[in-house]
N, CA and C of each residue as an Amber inpcrd file, in Angstrom:
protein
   366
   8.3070000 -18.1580000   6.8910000   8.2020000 -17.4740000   5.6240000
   7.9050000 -16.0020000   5.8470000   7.9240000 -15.2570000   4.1030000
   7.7230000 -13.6400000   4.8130000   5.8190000 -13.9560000   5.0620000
   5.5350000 -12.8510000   6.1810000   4.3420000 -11.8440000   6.7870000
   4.5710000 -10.7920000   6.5760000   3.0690000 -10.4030000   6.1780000
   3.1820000  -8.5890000   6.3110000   1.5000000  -8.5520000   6.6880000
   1.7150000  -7.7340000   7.3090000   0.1700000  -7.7380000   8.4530000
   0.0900000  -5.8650000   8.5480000  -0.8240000  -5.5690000   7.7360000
  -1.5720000  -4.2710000   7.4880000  -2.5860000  -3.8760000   9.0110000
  -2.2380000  -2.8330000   9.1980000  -3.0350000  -1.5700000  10.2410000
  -3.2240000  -0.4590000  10.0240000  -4.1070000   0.0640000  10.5450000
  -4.0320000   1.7050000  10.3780000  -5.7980000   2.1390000   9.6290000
  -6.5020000   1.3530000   9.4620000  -7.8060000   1.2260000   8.8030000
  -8.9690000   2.0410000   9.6660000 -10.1520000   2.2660000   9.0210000
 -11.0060000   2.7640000   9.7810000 -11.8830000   3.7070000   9.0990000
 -12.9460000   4.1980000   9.9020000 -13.7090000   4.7860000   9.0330000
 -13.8620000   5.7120000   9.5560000 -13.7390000   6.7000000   8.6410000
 -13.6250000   8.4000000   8.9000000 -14.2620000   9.5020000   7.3470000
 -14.3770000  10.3810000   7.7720000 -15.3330000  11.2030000   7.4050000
 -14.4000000  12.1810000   5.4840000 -15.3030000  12.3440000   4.8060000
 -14.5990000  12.5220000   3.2560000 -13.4380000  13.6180000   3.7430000
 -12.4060000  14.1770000   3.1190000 -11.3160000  15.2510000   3.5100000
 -10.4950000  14.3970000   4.7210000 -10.7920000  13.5260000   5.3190000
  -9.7060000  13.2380000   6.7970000  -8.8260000  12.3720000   6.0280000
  -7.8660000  12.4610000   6.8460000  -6.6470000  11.2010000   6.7360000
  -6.7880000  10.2290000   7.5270000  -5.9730000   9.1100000   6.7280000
  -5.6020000   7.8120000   7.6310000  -3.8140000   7.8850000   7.0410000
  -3.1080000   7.2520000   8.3660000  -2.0610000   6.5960000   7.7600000
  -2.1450000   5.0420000   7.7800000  -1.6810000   4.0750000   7.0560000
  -2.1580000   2.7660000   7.1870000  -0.1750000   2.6030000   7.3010000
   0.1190000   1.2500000   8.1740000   0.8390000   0.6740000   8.1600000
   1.1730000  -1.1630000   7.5060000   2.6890000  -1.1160000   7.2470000
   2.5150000  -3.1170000   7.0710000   3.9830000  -3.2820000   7.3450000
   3.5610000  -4.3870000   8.3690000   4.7940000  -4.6190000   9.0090000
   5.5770000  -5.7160000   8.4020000   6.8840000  -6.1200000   8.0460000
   6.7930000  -7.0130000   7.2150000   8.2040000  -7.7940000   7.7670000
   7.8280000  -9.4010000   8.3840000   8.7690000  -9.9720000   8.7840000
   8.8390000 -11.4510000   8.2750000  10.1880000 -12.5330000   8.6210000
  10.4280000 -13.1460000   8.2610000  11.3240000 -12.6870000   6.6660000
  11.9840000 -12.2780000   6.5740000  12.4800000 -11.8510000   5.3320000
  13.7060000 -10.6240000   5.5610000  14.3690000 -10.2820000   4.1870000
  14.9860000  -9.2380000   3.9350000  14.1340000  -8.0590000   3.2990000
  13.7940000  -7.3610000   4.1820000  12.9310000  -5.8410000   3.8320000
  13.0170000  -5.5300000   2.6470000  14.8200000  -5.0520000   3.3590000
  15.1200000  -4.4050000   2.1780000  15.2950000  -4.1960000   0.7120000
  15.3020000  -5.7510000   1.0570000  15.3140000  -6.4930000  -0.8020000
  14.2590000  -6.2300000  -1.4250000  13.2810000  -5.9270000  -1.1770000
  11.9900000  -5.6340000  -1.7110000  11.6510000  -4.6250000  -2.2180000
  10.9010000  -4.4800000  -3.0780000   9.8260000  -3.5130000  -3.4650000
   8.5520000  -3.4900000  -3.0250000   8.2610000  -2.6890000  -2.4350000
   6.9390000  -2.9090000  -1.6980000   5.7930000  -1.6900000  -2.2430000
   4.3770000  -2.7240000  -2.2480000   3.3680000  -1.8330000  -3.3250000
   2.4000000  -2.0390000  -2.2100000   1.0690000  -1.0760000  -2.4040000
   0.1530000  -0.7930000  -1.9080000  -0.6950000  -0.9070000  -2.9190000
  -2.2320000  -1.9710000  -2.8760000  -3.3470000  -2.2490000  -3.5170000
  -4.6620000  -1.8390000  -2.9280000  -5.9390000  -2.1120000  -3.4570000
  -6.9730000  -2.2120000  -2.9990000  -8.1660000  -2.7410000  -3.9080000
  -8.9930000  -3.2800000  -3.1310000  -9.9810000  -4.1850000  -3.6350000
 -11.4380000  -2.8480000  -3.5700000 -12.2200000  -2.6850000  -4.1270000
 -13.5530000  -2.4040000  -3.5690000 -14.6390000  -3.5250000  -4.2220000
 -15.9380000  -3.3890000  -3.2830000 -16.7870000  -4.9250000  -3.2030000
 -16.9230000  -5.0160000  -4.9170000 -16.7400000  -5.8700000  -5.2470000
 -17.4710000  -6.5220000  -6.5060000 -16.4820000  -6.1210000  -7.7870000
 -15.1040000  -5.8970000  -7.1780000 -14.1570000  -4.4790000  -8.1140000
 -13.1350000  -5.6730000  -7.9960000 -11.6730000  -5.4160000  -9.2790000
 -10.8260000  -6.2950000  -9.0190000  -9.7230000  -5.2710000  -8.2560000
  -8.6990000  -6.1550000  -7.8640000  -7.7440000  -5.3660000  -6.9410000
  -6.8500000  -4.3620000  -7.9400000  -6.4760000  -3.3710000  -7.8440000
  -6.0930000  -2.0000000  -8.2260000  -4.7090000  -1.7760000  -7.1750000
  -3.9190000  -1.3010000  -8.5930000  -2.7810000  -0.8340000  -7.8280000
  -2.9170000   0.3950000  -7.1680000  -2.4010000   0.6960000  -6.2400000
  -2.3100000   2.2570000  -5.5020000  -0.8940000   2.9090000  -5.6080000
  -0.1820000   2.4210000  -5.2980000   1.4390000   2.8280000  -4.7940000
   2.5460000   1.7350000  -5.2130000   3.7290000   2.3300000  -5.4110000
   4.6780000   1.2820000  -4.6710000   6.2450000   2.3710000  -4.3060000
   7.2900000   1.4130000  -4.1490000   8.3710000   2.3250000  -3.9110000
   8.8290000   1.2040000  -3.7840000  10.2810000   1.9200000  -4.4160000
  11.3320000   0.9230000  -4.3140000  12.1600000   0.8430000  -2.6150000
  13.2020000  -0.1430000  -3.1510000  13.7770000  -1.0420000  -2.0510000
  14.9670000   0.6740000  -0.9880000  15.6160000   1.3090000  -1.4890000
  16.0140000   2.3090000  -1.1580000  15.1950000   3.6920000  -0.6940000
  13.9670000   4.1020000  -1.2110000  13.0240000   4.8920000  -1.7360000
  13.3930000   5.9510000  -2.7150000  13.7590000   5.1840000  -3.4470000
  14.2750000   6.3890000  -4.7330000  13.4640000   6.5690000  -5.8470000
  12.5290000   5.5560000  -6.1140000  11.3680000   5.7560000  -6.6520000
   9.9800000   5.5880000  -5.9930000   9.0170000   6.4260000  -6.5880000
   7.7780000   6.0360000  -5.7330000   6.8990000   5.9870000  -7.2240000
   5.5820000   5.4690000  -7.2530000   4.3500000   5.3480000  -8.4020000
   3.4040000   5.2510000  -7.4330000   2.1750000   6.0620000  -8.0560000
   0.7950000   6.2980000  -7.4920000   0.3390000   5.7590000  -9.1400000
  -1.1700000   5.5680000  -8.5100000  -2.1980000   5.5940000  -9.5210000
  -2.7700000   6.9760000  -9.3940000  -3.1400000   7.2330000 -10.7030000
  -3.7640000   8.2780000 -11.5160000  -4.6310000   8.9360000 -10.0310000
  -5.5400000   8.0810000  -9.7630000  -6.4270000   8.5660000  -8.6500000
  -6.0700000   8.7430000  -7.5230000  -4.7180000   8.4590000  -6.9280000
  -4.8090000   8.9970000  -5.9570000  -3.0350000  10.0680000  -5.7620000
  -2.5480000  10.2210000  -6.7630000  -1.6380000  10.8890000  -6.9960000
  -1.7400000  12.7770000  -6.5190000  -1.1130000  12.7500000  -5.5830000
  -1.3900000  13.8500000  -4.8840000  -1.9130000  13.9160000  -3.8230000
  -2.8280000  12.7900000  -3.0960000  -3.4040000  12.7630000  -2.1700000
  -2.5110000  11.9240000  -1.0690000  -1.7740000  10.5270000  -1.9920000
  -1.5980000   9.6650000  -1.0650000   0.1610000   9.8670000  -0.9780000
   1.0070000   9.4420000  -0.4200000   1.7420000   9.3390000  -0.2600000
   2.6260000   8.2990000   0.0470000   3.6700000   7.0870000  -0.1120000
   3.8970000   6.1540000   0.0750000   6.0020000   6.7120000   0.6920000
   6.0030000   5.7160000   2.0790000   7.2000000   6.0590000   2.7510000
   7.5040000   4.5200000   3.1350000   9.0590000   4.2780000   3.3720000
   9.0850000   2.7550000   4.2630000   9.8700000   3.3600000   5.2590000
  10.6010000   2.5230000   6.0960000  11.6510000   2.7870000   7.4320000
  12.3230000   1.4060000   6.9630000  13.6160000   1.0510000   6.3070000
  13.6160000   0.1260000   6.4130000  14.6520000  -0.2550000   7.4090000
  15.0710000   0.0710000   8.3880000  15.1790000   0.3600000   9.9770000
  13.8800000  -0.9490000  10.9870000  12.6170000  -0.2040000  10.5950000
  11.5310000  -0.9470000  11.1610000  10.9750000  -1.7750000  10.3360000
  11.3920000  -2.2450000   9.0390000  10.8720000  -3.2610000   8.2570000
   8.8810000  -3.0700000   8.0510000   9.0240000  -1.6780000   7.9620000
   7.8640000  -1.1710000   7.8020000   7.5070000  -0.4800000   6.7210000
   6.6160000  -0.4000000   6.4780000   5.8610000   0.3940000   4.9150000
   4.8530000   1.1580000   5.5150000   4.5810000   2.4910000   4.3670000
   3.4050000   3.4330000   5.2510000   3.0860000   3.7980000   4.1040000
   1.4480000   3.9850000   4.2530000   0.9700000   4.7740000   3.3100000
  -0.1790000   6.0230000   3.3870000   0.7050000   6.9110000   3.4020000
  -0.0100000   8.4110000   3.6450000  -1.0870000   8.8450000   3.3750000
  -2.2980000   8.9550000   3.3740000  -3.8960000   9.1690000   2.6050000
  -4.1740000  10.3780000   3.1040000  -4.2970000  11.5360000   2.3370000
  -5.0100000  12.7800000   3.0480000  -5.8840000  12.8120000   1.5450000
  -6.8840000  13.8640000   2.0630000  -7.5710000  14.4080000   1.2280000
  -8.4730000  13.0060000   1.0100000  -8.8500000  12.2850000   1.6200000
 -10.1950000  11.3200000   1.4680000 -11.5490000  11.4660000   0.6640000
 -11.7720000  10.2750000  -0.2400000 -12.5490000  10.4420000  -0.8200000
 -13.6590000   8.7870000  -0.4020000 -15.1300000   9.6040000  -1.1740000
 -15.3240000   7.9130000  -0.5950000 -15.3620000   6.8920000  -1.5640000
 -14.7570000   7.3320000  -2.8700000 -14.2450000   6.3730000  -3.8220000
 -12.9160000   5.7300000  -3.3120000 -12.5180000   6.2720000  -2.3650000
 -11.1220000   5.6820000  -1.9380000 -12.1410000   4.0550000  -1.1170000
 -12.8740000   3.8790000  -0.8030000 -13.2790000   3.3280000  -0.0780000
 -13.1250000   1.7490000  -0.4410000 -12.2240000   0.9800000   0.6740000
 -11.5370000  -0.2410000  -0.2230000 -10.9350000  -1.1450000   0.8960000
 -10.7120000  -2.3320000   0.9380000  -9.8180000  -3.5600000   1.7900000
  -8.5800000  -2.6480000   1.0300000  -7.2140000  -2.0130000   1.5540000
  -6.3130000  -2.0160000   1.3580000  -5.2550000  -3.3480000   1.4370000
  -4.4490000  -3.5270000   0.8690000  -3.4640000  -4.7270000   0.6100000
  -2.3720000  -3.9950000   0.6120000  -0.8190000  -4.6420000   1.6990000
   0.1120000  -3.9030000   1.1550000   0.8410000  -5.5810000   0.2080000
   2.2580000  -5.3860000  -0.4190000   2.7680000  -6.7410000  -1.0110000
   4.2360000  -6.2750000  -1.1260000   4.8010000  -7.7670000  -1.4450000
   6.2520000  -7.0310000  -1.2980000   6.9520000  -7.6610000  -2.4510000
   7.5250000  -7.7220000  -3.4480000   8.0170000  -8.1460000  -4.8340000
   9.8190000  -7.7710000  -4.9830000  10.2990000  -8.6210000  -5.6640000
  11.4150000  -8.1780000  -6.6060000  11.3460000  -7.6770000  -7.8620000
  12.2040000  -6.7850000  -7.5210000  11.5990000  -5.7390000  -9.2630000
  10.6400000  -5.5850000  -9.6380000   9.3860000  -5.5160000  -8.5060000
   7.9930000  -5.7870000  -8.8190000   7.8250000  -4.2190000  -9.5120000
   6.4210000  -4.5080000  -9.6670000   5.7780000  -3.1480000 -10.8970000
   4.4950000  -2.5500000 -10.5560000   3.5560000  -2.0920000 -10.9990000
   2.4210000  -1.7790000 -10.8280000   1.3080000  -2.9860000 -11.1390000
   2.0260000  -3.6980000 -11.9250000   1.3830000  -5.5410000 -12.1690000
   1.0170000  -6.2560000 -10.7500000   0.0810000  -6.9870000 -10.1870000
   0.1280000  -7.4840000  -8.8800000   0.6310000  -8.3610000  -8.9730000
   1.2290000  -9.1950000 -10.3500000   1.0700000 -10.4950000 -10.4520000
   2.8510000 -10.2690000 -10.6070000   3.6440000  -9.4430000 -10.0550000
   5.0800000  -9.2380000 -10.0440000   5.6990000  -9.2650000  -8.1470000
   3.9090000  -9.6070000  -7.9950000   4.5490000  -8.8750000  -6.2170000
   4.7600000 -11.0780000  -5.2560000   5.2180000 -11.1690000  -4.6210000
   5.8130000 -12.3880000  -3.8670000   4.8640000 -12.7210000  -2.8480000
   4.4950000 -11.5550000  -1.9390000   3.8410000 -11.6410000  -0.5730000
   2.7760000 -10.2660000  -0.4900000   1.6360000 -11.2830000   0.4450000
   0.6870000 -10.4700000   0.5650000   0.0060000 -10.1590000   2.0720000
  -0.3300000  -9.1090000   2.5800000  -0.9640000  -8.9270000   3.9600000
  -1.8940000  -9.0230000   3.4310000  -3.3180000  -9.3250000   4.5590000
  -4.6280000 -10.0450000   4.6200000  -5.7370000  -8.7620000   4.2850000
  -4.6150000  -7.6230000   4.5200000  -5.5560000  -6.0510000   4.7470000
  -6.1540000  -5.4880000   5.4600000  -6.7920000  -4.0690000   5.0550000
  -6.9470000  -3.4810000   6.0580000  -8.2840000  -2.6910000   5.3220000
  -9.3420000  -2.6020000   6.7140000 -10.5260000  -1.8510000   5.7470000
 -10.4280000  -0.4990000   5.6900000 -11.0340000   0.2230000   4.6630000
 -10.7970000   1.7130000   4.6470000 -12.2650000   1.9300000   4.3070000
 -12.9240000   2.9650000   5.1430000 -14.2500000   3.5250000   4.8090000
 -14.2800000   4.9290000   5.0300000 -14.5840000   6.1050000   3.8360000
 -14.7600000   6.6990000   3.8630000 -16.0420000   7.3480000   3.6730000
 -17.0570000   8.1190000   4.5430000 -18.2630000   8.3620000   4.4990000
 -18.4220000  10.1890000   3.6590000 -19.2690000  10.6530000   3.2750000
 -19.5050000  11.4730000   2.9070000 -20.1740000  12.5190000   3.1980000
């Protein structure tokens, strides 16, 4: 079945970047829409990103629009998601997922990686 297995996590200091990766196999990549989430403790999961199957569209959330950036390769059946400008409200289990015609809804997306932690200190 599809996997997608998130990297790129870690904890680094407010203003730094991370890039996070999700590798995503067993499947057709390309067919997908692939979104970027996150959980923080005691918080429900929140959309971040997504982009379509070509990259001809991309969506951020409000909060991190401008900071983050969302790219795939679909070459490497990979998804990336760009984070500069760190905050420590960003601070969250990232999730990437992969959907048809999916949306900013989580409940549109098919498949899920296990995540990745993100800590940003201040």
């Amino acid at each position: 079945q599809v996997q997608l297995v998130e990297s790129g996590g870690g904890l680094v200091q407010a203003g730094a970047s991370l890039r996070l990766s999700c590798a995503v196999s067993g499947g057709t990549f390309s067919s997908y829409t692939m979104g970027w989430f996150r959980q923080a403790p005691g918080l429900e999961r929140e959309f971040v990103a997504r982009i379509s199957r070509l990259s001809l569209t991309r969506d951020y959330s409000d909060s991190v629009k401008g900071r983050f950036a969302v790219s795939r390769d679909n070459a490497k059946n990979t998804v990336y998601l760009q984070m500069n400008s760190l905050k420590p409200e960003d601070t969250a289990v990232y999730y990437c997922a992969a959907g048809k015609s999916a949306t900013t809804n989580s409940d549109t997306y098919l498949y899920w990686g296990q995540g990745t932690q993100v800590t940003v200190s201040s």
